[in-house]
XYZ file of C-alpha atoms in Angstrom:
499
model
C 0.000 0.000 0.000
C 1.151 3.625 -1.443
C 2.265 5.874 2.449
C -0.324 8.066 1.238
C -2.857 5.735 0.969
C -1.971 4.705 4.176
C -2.449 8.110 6.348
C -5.656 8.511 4.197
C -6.708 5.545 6.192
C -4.832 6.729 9.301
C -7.526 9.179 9.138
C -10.034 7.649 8.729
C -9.646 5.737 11.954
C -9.257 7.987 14.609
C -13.771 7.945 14.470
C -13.838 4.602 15.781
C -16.420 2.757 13.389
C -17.924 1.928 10.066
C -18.371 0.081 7.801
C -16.448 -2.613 6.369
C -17.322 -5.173 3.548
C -19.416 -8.310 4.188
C -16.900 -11.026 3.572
C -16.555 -14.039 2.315
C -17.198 -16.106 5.226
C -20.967 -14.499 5.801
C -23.980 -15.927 3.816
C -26.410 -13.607 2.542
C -29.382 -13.283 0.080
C -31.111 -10.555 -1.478
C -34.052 -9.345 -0.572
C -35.925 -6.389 -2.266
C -33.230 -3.513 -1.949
C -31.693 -5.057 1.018
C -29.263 -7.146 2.147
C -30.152 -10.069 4.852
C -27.217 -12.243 6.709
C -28.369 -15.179 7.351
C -25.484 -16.666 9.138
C -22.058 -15.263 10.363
C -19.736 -18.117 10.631
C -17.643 -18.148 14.423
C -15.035 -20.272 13.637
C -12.879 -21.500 10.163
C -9.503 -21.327 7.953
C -7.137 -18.526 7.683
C -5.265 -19.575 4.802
C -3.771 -22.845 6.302
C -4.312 -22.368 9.747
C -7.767 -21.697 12.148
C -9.687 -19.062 13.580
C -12.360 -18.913 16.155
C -14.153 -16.258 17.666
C -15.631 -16.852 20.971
C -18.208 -14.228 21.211
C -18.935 -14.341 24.992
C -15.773 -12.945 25.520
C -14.335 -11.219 22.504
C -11.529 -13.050 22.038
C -9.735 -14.222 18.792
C -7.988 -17.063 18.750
C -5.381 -17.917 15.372
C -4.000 -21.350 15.596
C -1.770 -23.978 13.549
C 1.273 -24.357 12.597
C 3.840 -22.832 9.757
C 3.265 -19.526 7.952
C -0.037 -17.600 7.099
C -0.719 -16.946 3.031
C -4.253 -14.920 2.617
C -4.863 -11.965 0.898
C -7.935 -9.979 1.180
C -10.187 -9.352 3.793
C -9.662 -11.462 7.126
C -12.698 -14.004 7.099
C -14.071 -12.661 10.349
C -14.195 -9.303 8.831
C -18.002 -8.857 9.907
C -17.201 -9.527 13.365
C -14.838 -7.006 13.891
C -16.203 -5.039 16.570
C -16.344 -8.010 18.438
C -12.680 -8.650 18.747
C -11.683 -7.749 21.982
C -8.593 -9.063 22.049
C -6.630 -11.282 19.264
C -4.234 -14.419 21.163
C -1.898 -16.239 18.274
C -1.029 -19.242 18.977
C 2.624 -21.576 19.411
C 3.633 -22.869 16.057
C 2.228 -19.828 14.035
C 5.280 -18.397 12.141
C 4.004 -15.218 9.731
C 0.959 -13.034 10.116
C -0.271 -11.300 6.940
C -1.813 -7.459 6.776
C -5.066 -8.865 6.610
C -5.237 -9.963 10.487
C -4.987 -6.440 11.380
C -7.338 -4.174 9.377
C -8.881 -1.805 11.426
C -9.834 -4.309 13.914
C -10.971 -3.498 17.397
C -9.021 -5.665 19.441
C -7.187 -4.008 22.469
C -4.688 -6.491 23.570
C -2.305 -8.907 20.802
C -0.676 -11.765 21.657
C 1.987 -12.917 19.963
C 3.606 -16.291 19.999
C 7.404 -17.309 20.449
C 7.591 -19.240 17.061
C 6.404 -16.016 15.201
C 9.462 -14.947 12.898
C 7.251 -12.326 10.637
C 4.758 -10.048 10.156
C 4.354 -9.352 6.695
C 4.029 -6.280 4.542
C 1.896 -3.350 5.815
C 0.857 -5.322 8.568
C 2.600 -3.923 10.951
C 0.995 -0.165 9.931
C -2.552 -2.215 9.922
C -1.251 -2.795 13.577
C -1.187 1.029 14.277
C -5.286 1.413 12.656
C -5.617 -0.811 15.353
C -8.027 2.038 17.103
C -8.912 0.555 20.601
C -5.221 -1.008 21.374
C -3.506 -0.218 24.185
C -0.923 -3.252 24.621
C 1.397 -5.771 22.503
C 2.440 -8.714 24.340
C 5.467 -10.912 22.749
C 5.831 -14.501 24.847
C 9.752 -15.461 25.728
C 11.574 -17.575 23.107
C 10.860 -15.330 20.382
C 13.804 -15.087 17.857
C 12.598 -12.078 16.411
C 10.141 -9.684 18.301
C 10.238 -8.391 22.028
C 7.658 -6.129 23.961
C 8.524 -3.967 26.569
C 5.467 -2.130 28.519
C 3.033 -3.020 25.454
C 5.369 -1.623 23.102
C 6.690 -3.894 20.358
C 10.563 -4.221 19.074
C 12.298 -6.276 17.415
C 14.103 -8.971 18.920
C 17.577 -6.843 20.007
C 15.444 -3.518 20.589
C 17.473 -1.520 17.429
C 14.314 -0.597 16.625
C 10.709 0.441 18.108
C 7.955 -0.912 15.585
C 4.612 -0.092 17.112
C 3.582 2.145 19.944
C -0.490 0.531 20.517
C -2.649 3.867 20.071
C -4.760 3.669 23.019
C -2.110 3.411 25.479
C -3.014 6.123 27.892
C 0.332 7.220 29.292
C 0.783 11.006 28.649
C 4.939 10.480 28.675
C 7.087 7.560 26.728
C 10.868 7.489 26.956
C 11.809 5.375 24.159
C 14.609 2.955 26.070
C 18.252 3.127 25.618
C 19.667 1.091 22.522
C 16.829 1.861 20.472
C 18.444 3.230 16.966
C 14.952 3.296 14.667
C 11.577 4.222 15.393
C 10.263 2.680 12.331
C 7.788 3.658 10.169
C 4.149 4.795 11.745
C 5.449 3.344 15.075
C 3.345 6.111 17.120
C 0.601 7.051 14.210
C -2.795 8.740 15.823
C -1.810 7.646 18.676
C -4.083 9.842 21.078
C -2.434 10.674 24.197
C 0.806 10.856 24.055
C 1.916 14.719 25.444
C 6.191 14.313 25.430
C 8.553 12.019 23.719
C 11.992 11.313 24.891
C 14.056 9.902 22.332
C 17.625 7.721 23.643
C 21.375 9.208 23.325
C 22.388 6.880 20.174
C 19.096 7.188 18.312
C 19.830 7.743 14.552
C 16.960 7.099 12.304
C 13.233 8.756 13.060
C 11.229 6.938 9.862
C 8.348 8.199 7.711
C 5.353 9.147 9.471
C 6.593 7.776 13.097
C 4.354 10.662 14.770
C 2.153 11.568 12.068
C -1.121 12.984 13.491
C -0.386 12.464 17.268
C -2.867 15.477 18.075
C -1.635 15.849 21.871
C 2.071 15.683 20.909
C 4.009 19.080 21.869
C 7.204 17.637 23.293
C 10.058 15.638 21.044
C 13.482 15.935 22.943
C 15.826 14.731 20.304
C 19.349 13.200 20.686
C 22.587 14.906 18.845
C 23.139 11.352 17.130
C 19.429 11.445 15.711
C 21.279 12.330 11.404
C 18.331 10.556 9.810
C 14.633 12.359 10.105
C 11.675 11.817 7.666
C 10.011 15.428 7.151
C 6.459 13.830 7.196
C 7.020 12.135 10.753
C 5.074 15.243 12.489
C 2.151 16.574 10.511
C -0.535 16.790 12.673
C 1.238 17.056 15.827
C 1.542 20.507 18.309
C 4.859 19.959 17.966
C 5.466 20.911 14.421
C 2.812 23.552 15.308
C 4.578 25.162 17.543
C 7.980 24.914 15.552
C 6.467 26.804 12.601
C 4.990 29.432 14.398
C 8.465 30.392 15.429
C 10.707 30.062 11.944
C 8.640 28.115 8.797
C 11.612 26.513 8.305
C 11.594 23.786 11.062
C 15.291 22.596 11.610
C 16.222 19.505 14.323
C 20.436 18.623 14.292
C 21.296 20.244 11.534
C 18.429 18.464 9.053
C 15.727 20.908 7.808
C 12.737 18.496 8.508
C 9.935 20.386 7.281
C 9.117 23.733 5.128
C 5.636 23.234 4.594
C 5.095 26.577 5.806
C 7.087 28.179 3.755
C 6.225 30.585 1.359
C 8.048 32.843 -1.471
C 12.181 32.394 -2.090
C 13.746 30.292 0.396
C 16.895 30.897 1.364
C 17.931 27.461 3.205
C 19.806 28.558 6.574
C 23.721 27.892 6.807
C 24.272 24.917 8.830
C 22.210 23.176 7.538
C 23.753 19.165 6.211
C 20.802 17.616 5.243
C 17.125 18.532 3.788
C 15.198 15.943 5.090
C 12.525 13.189 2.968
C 9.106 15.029 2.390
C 10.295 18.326 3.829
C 8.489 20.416 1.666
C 5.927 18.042 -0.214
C 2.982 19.535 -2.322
C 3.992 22.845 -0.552
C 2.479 24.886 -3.721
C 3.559 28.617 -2.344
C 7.062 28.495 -2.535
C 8.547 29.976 -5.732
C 12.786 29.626 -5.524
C 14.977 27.885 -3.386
C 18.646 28.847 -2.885
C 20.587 25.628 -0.944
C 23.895 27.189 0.400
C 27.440 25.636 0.858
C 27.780 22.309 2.824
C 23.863 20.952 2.318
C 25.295 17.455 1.462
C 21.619 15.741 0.495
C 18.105 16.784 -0.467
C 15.777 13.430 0.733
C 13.443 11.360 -0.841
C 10.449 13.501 -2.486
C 11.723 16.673 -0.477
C 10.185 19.091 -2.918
C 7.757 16.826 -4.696
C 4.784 18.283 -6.575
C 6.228 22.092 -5.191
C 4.845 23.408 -8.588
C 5.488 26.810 -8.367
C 9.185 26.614 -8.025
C 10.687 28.397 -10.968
C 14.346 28.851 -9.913
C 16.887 26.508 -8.358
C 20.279 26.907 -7.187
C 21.714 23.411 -5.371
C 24.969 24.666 -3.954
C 27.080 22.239 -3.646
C 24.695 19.489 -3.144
C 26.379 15.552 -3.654
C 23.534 13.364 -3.375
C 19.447 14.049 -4.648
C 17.246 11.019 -3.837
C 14.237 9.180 -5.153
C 11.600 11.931 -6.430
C 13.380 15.136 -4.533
C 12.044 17.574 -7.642
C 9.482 15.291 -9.174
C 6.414 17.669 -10.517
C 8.114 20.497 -9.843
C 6.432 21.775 -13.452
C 7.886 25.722 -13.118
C 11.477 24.471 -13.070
C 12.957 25.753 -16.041
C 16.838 25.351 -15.615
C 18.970 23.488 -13.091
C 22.909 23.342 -12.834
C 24.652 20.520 -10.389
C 27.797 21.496 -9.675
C 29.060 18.689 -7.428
C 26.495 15.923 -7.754
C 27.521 12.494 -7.113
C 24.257 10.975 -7.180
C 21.233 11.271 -8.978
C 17.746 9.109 -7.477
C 15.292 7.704 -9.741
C 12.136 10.272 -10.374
C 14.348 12.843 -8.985
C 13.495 15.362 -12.276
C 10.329 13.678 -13.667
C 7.472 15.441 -14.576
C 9.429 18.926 -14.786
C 7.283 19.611 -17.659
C 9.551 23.176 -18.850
C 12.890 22.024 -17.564
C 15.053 23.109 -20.823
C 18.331 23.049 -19.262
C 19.778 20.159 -17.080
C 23.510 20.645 -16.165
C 25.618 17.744 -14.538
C 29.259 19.103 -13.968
C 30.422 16.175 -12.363
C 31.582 13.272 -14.921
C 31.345 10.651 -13.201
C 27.675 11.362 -11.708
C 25.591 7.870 -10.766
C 22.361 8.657 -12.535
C 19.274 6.132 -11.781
C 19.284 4.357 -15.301
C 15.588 4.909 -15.764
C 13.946 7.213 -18.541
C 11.814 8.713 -15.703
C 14.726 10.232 -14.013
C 14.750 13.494 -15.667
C 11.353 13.393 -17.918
C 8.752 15.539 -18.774
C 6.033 12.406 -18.044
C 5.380 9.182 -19.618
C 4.608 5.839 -18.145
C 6.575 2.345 -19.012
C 3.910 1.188 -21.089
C 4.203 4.526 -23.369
C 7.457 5.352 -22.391
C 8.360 8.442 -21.295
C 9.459 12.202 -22.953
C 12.181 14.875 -22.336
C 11.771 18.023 -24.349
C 14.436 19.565 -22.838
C 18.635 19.481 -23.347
C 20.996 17.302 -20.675
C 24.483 18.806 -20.644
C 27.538 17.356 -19.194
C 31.677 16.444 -20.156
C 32.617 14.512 -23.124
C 32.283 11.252 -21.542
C 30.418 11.708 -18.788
C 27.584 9.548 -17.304
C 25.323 12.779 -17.834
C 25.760 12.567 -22.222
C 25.790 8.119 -21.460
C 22.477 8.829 -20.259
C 20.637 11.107 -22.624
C 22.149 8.919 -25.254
C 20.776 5.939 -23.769
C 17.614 7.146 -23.632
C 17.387 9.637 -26.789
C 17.170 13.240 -25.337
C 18.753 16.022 -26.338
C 22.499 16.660 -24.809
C 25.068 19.493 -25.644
C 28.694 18.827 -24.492
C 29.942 21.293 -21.854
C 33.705 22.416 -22.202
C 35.865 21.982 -19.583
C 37.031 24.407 -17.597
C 39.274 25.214 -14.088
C 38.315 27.953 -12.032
C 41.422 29.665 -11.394
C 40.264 32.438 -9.527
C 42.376 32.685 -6.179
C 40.302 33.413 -2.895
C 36.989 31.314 -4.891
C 36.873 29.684 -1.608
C 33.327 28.820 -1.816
C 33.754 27.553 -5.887
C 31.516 29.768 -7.263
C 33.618 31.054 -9.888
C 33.741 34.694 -8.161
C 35.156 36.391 -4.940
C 33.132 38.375 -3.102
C 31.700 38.260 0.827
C 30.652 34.655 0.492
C 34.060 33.451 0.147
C 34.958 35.237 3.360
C 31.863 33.558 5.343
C 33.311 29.528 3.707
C 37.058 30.734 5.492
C 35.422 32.256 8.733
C 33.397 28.837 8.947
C 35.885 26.820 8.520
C 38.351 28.661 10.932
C 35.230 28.072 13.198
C 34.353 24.735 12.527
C 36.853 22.635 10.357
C 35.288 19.595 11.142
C 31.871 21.103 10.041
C 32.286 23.220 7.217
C 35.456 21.213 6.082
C 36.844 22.978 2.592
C 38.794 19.679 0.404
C 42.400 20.513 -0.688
C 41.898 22.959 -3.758
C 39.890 25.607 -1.833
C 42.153 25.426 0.751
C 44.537 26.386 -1.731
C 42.723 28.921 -3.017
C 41.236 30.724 0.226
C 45.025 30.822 0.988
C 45.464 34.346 -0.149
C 47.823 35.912 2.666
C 51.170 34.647 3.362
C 50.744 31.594 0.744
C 51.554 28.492 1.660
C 53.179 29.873 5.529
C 50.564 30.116 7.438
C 47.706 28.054 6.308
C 43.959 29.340 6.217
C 43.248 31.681 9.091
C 41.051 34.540 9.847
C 43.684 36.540 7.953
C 42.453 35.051 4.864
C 38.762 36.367 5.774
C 40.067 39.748 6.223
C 41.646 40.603 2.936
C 38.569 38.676 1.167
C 36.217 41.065 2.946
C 38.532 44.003 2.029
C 37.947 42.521 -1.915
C 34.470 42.191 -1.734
C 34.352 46.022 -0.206
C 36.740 47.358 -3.534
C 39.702 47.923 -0.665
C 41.979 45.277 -2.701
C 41.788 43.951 -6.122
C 41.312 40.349 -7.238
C 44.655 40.881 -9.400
C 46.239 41.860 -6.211
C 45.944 38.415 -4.413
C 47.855 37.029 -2.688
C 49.077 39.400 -0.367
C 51.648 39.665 2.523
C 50.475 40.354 6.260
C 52.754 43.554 5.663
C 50.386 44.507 2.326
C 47.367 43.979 4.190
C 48.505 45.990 7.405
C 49.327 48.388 4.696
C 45.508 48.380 3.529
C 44.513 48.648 6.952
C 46.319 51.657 7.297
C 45.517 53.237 4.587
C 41.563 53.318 5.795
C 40.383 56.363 7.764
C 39.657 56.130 11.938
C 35.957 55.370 12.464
C-alpha cells in the first residue's frame, strides 16, 4: 500500500467505526433492496491455519502451525467489533496485513515461534483504534515487547507504539536506533517524547497525526529524520509558528510553511525526505554551501518553483524535484548521485547541467522526464548537458534526449573559496566557517589552496584570509592583487580612515 494511501486511512480511523465489507465467510441473500445475513460463521480457515471467535468474551484465537498466506479481507471481517482481544497461537510463524485491518481488538498476543509479520501489517497494527498493549511470549527469535510496546528482537528498533495506550509520557529505552515507520501514528495521548542518546533514524510518518504531541526531545546522534514524521502534531505547530523553516540537528525536517524564495539557513547538512511536499507557495529555493543531500520527495509536486540553485549538493534522492512543473533550468555542480524520479514530470525544464563526470544517474527514462509511463514510455523536451564522456551525455544517449557537451574548464580564480567562480563576501563567510568549525564546514584541498590568499603556503587558512577577502568584496583590494603579505594587508589597513 502507497504511504499516502496509508495516512488517508490513518484518518479515517481515529472515528472509531464503520463500515467494512461483508466477507466471504458471511452468507447472505437478497431481498428487495436489502441485504439479509443469514449466518455469520464463528469459527474456520485462515489460509492454512484456524480461527475462532468466541463471542462471549471477545476473544480471537489464530491457531496452527507454519506460515499464514491470505490476501484480502480477514474471514471474520463482519465480526470485527467483536474482537476484543486477538491471542496467536505456538507454532504460528508469519501473520499477513489482513489480520490487522482496522480491527478493534485491544490487547495482541503474539507467539514465540512467530518470525514475521508481513508487509503493511505492521501499519494495519497502528489502525488498530482501541489497542492499548502488545504482548510478545519469551523464546521469540525475532520480536520483544517492553510495557506493550513492540521491538524487534535486540530492541534496534521500536515498531509499534499501541494507540490507546493512555500514558501522557514515553521514553523510548536506551539502545533503540529506529523508530520505524508509523510506530506512534494517531496515537491519542501521548503529550512528550523522549528519544535515547544513540538514536539515529526517526522513519516516515513515526508521529504523524499524534494530536496531543508538543514535546520531542531529540538526541545529537538522531542524522536521519523523515520530514512527514510530524504533521498533525503541536509539535510541528509550535515549531512553525516560530521560523517556517523547522530545523532539528542540523536536518531541515519540514518547510511546509514556507512561502516565497527560500533561502535554506547555513548549517544546515541535510534537507530531510518530504520536507516540503505539495507545498504549492514556494517559488525559488537557494541551498547554500555544505547541504550534502536533499531526501526522498523533499520538494515533490512544489509546482510553483521556478528557480533553483543546489549549492554544492552531492547526493538528490528518489523523487526530490518530481512535478516540480515551473522548473525551467537546473545546474549541479558537485552531484555524485542522482535518485530515480528525482526530475520527472518537470514539464519546462530546458536546461539540465551535470558538472560532475562521473555522476551515478538512476538508469531509468523517468529520471529526468517531462512524463510518460513504461507502457508509453516516457518524454524529455528539454537538453541534458555534461563532459565529453560523462555519465550525464551516457544517459541522454541511452535514452534519446537532447544533450550538448559542456567544455571543460578550471576555475582559477584565487580566494573562490566557496567555488563559485567569483570572490566576493561569500568566500569570506566559507574561510570564517571553517576557521570556526573545520570539522563542520570542512573545505577539500583545492579551496584550501585557493582561500590561501595571505602569506601563501606559511601560514595556512586563518582569519587573515577572511580579512583581505572582505577588504575585496568592499573594492579595498583587487582580485589581481591576491595574494598578499600580512605587511600589504597591514598596509591596507592603514591606509583606511579612523571610524
Amino acid at each position: 500500500m502507497e504511504l499516502k494511501k496509508f495516512l488517508a486511512a490513518a484518518l479515517a480511523v481515529t472515528v472509531i467505526g464503520g463500515a467494512l465489507p461483508v466477507s466471504a465467510a458471511t452468507a447472505a441473500e437478497e431481498i428487495g433492496d436489502g441485504v439479509i445475513i443469514t449466518d455469520v460463521s464463528t469459527s474456520g480457515k485462515f489460509g492454512d491455519i484456524s480461527w475462532e471467535l468466541d463471542q462471549q468474551t471477545g476473544v480471537l484465537t489464530l491457531s496452527g502451525e507454519g506460515p499464514v498466506a491470505y490476501e484480502g479481507y480477514s474471514p471474520w471481517n463482519d465480526l470485527h467489533q467483536e474482537v476484543t482481544s486477538i491471542v496467536v497461537k505456538e507454532g504460528v510463524t508469519s501473520l499477513p496485513e489482513s489480520v490487522f485491518s482496522l480491527c478493534y481488538a485491544q490487547t495482541l498476543d503474539l507467539p514465540s515461534t512467530l518470525t514475521e509479520i508481513q508487509g503493511e501489517a505492521l501499519g494495519f497494527l497502528g489502525l488498530m483504534p482501541k489497542l492499548t498493549e502488545i504482548r510478545v511470549a519469551e523464546g521469540n527469535t525475532s520480536y520483544t515487547s517492553v510495557d506493550g510496546v513492540l521491538f524487534d528482537k535486540d530492541m534496534d528498533t521500536l515498531l509499534k507504539y499501541p494507540i490507546q495506550k493512555a500514558d501522557e509520557s514515553y521514553t523510548v529505552p536506551e539502545g533503540v536506533k529506529t523508530i520505524y515507520d508509523t510506530a506512534f501514528l494517531s496515537q491519542r495521548y501521548l503529550k512528550s517524547v523522549t528519544l535515547p542518546e544513540g538514536l539515529e533514524t526517526v522513519s516516515e510518518a513515526a508521529f504523524y497525526n499524534c494530536k496531543q504531541l508538543e514535546q520531542i526531545d531529540f538526541p545529537e546522534s538522531a542524522t536521519e529524520i523523515c520530514g512527514n514524521a510530524f504533521p498533525g502534531t503541536p509539535w510541528l505547530a509550535a515549531r512553525q509558528e516560530e521560523d517556517p523553516l523547522v530545523i532539528v540537528n542540523d536536518i531541515l525536517v519540514n518547510g511546509l510553511a514556507a512561502e516565497g524564495a527560500v533561502i535554506i539557513p547555513n548549517g544546515v547538512r541535510r534537507i530531510a525526505p518530504f520536507a516540503f511536499e505539495f507545498n504549492t507557495d514556494i517559488t525559488e529555493v537557494y541551498i547554500p554551501l555544505y547541504v550534502e543531500s536533499i531526501g526522498k520527495s523533499a520538494f515533490f509536486h512544489c509546482s510553483a518553483i521556478k528557480k533553483l540553485d543546489t549549492g554544492e549538493v552531492k547526493e538528490i534522492d528518489t523523487g526530490a524535484f518530481c512535478g516540480c512543473s515551473e522548473l525551467t533550468e537546473v545546474i549541479l555542480y558537485h552531484a555524485e548521485k542522482i535518485g530515480q524520479y528525482a526530475f520527472a514530470d518537470c514539464e519546462k525544464l530546458w536546461l539540465i547541467t551535470i558538472e560532475n563526470p562521473e555522476c551515478e544517474i538512476y538508469d531509468d527514462p523517468a529520471t529526468i522526464c517531462y512524463g510518460g509511463n513504461e507502457k508509453d514510455g516516457y518524454t524529455f523536451g528539454g537538453t541534458i548537458s555534461g563532459l565529453e564522456g560523462s555519465t550525464a551525455l551516457d544517459y541522454a544517449k541511452k535514452y534519446g534526449y537532447n544533450y550538448e557537451e559542456m567544455f571543460p574548464y578550471v576555475i582559477t580564480c584565487t580566494g573562490d573559496a566557496n567555488g563559485d567562480g567569483k570572490v566576493d563576501l561569500g568566500d569570506a563567510v566559507a574561510v570564517l566557517q571553517y576557521v570556526a568549525l573545520p570539522a563542520k564546514y570542512s573545505l577539500d584541498e583545492y579551496h584550501l589552496s585557493v582561500a590561501d590568499v595571505v602569506d601563501k603556503d606559511t601560514s595556512g587558512v586563518n582569519g587573515k584570509d577572511a580579512l583581505a577577502l572582505m577588504m575585496v568584496d568592499a573594492g579595498l583590494i583587487l582580485d589581481e592583487e591576491l595574494p598578499v603579505t600580512s605587511a600589504k594587508l597591514d598596509e591596507k589597513l592603514a591606509e583606511q580612515p579612523a571610524v
